[in-house]
Coordinates of C-alpha atoms in Angstrom, one line a residue:
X18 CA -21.7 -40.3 0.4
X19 CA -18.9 -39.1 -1.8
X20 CA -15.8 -39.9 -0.6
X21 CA -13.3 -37.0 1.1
X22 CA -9.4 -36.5 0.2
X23 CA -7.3 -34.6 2.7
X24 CA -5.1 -32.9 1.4
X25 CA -2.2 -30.1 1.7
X26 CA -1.7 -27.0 -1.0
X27 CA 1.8 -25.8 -1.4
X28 CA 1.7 -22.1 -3.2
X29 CA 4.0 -20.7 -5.3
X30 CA 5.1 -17.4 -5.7
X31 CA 5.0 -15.7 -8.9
X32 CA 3.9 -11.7 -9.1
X33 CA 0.4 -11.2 -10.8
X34 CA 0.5 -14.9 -12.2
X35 CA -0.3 -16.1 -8.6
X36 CA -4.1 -15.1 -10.6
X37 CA -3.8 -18.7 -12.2
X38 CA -3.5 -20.4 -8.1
X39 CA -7.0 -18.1 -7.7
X40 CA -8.4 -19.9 -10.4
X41 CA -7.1 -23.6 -9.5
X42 CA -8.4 -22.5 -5.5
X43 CA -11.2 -21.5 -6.9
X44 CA -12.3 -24.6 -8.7
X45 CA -10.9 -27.3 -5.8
X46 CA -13.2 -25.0 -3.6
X47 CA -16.2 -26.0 -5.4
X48 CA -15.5 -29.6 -4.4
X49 CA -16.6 -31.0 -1.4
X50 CA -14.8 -33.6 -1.9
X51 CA -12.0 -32.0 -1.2
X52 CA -10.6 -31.0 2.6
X53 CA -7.4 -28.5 2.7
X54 CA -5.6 -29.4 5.7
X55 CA -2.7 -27.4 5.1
X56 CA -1.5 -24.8 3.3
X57 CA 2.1 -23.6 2.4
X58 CA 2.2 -20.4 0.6
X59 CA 5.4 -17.8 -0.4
X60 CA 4.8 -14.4 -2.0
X61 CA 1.6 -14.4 -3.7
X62 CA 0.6 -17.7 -2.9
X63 CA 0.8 -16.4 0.6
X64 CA -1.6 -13.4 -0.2
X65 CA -3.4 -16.6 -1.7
X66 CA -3.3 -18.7 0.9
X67 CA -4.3 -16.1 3.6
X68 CA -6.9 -15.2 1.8
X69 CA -8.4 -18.7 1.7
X70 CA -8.2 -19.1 5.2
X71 CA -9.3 -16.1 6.2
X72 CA -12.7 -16.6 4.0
X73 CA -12.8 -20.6 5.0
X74 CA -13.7 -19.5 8.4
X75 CA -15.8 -16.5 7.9
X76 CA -18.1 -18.5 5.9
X77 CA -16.5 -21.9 4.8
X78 CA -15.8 -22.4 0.8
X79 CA -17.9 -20.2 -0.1
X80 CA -16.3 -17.4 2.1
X81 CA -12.9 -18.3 0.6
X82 CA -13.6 -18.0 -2.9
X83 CA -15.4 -14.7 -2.1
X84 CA -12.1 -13.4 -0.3
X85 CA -10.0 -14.8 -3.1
X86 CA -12.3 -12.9 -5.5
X87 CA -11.8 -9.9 -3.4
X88 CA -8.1 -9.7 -3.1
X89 CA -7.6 -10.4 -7.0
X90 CA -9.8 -7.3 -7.6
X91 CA -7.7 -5.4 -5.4
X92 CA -4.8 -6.6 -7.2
X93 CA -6.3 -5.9 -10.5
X94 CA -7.3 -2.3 -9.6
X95 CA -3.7 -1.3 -9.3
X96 CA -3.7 1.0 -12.7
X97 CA -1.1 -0.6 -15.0
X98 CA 0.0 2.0 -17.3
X99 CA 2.1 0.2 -19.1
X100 CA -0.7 -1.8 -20.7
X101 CA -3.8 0.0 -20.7
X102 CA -7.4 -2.4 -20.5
X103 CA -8.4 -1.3 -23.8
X104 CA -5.5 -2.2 -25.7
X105 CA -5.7 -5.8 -23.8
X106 CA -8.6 -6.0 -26.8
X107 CA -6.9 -5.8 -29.4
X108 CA -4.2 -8.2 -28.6
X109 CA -6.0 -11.7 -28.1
X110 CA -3.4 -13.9 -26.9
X111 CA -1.9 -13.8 -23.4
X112 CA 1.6 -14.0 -25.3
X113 CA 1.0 -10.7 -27.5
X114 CA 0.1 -8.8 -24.6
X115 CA 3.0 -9.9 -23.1
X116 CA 5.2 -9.1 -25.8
X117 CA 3.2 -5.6 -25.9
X118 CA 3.9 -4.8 -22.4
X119 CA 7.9 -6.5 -22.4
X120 CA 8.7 -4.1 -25.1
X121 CA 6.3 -0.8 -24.2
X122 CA 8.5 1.9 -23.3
X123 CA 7.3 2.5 -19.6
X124 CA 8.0 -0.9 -19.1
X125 CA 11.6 -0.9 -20.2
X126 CA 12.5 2.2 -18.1
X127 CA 11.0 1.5 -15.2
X128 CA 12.7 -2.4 -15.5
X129 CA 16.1 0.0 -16.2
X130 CA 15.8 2.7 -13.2
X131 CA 15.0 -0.4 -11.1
X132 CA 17.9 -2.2 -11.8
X133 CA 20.5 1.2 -11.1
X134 CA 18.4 2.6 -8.5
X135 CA 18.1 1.5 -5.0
X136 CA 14.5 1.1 -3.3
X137 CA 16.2 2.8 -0.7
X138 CA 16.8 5.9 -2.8
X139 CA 13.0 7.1 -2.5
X140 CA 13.4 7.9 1.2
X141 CA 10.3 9.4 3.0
X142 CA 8.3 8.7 -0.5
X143 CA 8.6 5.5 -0.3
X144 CA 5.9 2.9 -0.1
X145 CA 4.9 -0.6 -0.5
X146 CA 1.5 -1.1 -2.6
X147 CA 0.7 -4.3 -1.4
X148 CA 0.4 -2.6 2.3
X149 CA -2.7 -1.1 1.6
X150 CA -3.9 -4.7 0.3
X151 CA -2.9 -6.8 3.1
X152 CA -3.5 -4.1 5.8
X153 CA -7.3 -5.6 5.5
X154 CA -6.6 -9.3 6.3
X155 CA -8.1 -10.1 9.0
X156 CA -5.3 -11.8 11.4
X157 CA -7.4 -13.2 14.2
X158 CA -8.8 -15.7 11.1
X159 CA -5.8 -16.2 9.4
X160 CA -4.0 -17.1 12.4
X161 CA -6.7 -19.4 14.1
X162 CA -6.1 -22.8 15.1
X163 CA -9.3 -23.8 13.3
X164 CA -9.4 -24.5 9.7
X165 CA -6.2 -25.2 7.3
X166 CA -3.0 -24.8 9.0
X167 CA -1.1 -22.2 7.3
X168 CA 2.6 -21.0 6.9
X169 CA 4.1 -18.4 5.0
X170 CA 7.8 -18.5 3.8
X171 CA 10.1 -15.4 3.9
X172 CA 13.9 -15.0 3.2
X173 CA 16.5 -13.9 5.9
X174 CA 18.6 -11.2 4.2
X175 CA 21.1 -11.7 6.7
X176 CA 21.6 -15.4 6.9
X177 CA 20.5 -16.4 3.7
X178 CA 18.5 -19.2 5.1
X179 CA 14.4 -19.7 5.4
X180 CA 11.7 -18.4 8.1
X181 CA 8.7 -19.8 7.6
X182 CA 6.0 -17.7 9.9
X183 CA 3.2 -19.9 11.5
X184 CA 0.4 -18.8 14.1
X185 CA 0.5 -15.5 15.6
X186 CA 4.0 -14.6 13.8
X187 CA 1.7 -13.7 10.5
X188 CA 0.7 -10.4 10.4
X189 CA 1.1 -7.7 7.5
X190 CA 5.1 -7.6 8.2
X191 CA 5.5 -11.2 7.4
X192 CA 3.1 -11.0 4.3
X193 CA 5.1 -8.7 3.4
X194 CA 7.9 -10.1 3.4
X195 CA 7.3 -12.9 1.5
X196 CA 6.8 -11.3 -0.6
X197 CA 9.5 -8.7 -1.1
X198 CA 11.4 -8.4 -4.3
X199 CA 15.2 -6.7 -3.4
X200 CA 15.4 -4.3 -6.7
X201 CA 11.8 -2.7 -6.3
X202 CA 10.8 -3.2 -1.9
X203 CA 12.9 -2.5 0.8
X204 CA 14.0 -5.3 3.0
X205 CA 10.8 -5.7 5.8
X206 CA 12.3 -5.5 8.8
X207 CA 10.7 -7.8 11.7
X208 CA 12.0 -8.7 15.2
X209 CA 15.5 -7.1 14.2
X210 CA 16.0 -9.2 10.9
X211 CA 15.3 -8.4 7.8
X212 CA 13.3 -10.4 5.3
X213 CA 13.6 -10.3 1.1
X214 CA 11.1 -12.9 -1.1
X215 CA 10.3 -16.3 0.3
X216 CA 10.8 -17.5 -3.3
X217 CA 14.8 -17.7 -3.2
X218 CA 14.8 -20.5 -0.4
X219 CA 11.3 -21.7 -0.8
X220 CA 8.7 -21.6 -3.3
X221 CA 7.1 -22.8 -1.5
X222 CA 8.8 -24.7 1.4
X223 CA 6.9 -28.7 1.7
X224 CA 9.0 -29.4 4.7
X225 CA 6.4 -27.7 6.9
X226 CA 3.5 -29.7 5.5
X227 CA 5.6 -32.8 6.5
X228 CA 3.6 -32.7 9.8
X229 CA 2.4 -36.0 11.7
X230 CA -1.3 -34.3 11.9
X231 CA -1.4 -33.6 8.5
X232 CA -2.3 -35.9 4.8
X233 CA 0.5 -37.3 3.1
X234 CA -0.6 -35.2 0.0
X235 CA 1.0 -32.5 -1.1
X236 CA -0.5 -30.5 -4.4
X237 CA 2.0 -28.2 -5.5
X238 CA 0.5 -25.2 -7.9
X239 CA 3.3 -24.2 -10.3
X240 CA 3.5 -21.3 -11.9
X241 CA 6.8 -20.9 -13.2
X242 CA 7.6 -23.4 -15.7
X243 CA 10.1 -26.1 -14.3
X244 CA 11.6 -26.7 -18.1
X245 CA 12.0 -24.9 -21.7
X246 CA 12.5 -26.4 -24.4
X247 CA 14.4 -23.9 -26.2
X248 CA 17.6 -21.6 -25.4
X249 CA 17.0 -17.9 -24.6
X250 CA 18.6 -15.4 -26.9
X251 CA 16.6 -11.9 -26.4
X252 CA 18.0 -10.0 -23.2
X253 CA 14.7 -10.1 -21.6
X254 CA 14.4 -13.9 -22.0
X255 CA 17.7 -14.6 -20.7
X256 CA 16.2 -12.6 -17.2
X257 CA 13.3 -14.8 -17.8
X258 CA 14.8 -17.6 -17.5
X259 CA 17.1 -17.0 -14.8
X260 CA 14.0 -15.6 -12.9
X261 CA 12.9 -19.1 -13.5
X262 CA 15.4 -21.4 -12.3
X263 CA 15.9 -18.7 -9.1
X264 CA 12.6 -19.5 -8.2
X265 CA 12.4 -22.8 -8.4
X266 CA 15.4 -23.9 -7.5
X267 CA 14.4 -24.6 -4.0
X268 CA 11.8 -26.5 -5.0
X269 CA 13.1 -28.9 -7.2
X270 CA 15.9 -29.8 -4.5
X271 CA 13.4 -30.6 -1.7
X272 CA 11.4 -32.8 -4.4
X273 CA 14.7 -34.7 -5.1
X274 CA 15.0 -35.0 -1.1
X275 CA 11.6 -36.1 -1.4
X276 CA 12.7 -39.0 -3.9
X277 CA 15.3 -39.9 -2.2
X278 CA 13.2 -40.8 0.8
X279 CA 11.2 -42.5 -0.9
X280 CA 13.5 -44.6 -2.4
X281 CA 15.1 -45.6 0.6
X282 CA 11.4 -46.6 1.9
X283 CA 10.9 -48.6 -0.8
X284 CA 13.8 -50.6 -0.8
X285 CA 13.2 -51.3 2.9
X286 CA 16.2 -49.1 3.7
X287 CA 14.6 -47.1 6.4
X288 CA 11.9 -48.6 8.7
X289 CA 7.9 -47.8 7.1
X290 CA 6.3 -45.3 9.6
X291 CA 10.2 -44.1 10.1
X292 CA 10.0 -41.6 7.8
X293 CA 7.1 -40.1 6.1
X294 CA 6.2 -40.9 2.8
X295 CA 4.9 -38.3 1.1
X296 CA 2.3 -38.2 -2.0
X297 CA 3.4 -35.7 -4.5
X298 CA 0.9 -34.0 -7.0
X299 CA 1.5 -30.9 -9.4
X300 CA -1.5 -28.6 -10.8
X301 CA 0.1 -26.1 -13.6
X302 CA 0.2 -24.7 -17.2
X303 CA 3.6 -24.3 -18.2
X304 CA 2.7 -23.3 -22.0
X305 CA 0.7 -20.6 -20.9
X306 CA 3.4 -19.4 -18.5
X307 CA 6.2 -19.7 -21.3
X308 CA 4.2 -17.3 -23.3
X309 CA 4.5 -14.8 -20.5
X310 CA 6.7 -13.0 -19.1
X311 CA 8.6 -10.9 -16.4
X312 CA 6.4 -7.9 -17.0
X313 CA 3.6 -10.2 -16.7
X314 CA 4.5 -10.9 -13.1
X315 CA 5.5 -7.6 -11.8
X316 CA 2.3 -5.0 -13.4
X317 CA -1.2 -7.1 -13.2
X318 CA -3.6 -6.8 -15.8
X319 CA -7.4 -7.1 -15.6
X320 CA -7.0 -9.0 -19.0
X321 CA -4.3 -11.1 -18.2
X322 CA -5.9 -11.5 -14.5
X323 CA -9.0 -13.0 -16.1
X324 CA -7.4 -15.8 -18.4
X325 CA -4.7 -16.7 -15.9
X326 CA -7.9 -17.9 -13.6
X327 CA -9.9 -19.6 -16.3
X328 CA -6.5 -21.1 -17.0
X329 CA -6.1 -22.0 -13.1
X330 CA -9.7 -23.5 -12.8
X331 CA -9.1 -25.2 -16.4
X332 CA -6.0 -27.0 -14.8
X333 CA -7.1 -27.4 -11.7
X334 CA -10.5 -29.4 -13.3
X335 CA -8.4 -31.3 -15.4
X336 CA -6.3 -32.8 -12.4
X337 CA -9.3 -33.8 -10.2
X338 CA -10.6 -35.5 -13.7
X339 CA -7.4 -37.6 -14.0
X340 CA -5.9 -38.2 -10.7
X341 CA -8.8 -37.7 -8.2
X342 CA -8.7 -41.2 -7.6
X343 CA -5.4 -41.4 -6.9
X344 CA -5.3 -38.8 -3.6
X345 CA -4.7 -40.5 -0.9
X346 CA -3.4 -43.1 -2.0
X347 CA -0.3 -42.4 -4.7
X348 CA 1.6 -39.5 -6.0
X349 CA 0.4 -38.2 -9.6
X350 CA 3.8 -36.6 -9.9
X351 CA 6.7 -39.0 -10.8
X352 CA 9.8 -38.3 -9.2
X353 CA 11.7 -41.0 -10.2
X354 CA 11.4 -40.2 -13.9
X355 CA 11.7 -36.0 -13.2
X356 CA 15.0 -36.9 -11.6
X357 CA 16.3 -40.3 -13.1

């Protein structure tokens, strides 16, 4: 009998590119050697994340790749005008249609109006398009005891700090939430707060997943590219890269907590069993992601949709090829050298 890893998913957030965590779900779903235990998700690794449970215990794997399949389509039916499906076919990189849709001239005026006029300007015509999307989760599943314990991280607008929603708290508000971008969503309002993105204090948060009940491994999905290599220049790649480092930010300072921990374990510092010691592992394709772009994330494209999830099961193959052995055992991801 094949032996079973336990392990925990941590989800970034990302706009449409959250298609490449459908593909790497996709393909760790096809393995039975695989258990999820836990599942940390902001902004559309949230929608990613609920969808996964919520198939997992309608009908086990293969109910949660069918439910991931089914919100992607969703996603992908939004009509993206600024980067019509037949055009996608003439263009037969991701980074060209990027480029076509970062310089098309609906692109650059809706990305102008949004940055001078309020969400809160629209009044009664206002409306979120993800609401009719996650309107159809069904809660009861996602916020069962049964299957992969699942959080979703939000933003307090008023305190700066963190909520992460567990249990009964998810519903659509909290969904929502997460993912809420300030410049295009109003803030969601829920039990008198008010919530932006879950990406500025964690994308995702790994504290959650810290839990006694659940596997030392944590599998982060990236999808926003922790380094460049080159300097911005162009307007729009300056706001790239700022988008970026916003997003990862929190990320990157709970790894370093991480390492630190870890160190002090290792040196005999703190007491073994004192504090957890936690296995870190990374799934991602930065140079696909350097080749997108903004627009990518905020207007999905069937086109773009469809390589982003061979690209996510391409990745996510890859990983169990090389460091399936090492689950459960040590982290794939080396912290010492990421932070010197």
């Amino acid at each position: 009998m094949a032996e079973v890893k336990r392990i925990n998913l941590a989800l970034q957030g990302g706009g449409a590119h959250g298609a490449f965590t459908w593909g790497v779900l996709d393909r760790l779903l096809e393995d039975e050697r695989i258990e999820i235990a836990g599942i940390s998700g902001t902004s559309a690794g949230a929608l990613n994340g609920a969808a996964l449970k919520a198939g997992w215990l309608l009908n086990g794997r293969e109910g949660a790749r069918e439910n991931l399949d089914w919100l992607w389509r969703q996603i992908g039916a939004v009509q993206d005008m600024r980067m019509p499906v037949w055009m996608s076919g003439f263009l037969p990189t991701p980074g060209l249609v990027s480029d076509a849709m970062q310089f098309s001239f609906p692109f650059t005026f809706a990305d102008t109006v949004s940055r001078i006029v309020s969400p809160y300007a629209y009044g009664p015509f206002y409306s979120n398009p993800l609401q009719r999307i996650v309107d159809q989760f069904n809660y009861d599943q996602i916020c069962a005891n049964d299957g992969p314990a699942f959080c979703v991280c939000a933003t307090n607008v008023h305190s700066g700090k963190i909520r992460v929603f567990t249990g009964d708290e998810i519903n659509t508000d909290s969904l929502l939430a997460s993912a809420c971008l300030p410049t295009l969503f109003q803030a969601v309002e829920i039990e008198g707060d008010h919530y932006w993105d879950g990406g500025y204090t964690g994308n995702p948060a790994l504290f959650p997943l810290f839990a006694p009940a659940l596997p030392a491994d944590i599998v982060i999905v990236n999808i926003n590219p922790l380094e460049r290599a080159e300097v911005p220049m162009a307007a729009h790649e300056i706001q790239n890269r700022i988008n970026e480092i916003s997003f990862n930010s929190s990320l990157l300072r709970e790894l370093r907590a991480i390492n630190f921990v870890q160190r002090l374990i290792a040196e005999g510092t703190v007491d073994e069993g004192a504090m957890k010691r936690v296995l870190v592992h990374m799934i991602a394709d930065d140079d696909l992601m350097r080749e997108l772009s903004v627009a990518t994330k905020l207007f999905p494209n069937p086109y773009l949709l469809k390589r982003l999830k061979e690209a996510g099961r391409a990745a996510a193959d890859t990983f169990l090829e090389n460091h399936f052995v090492l689950l459960n055992n040590v982290s794939s991801t080396n912290l010492e050298e990421m932070f010197g």
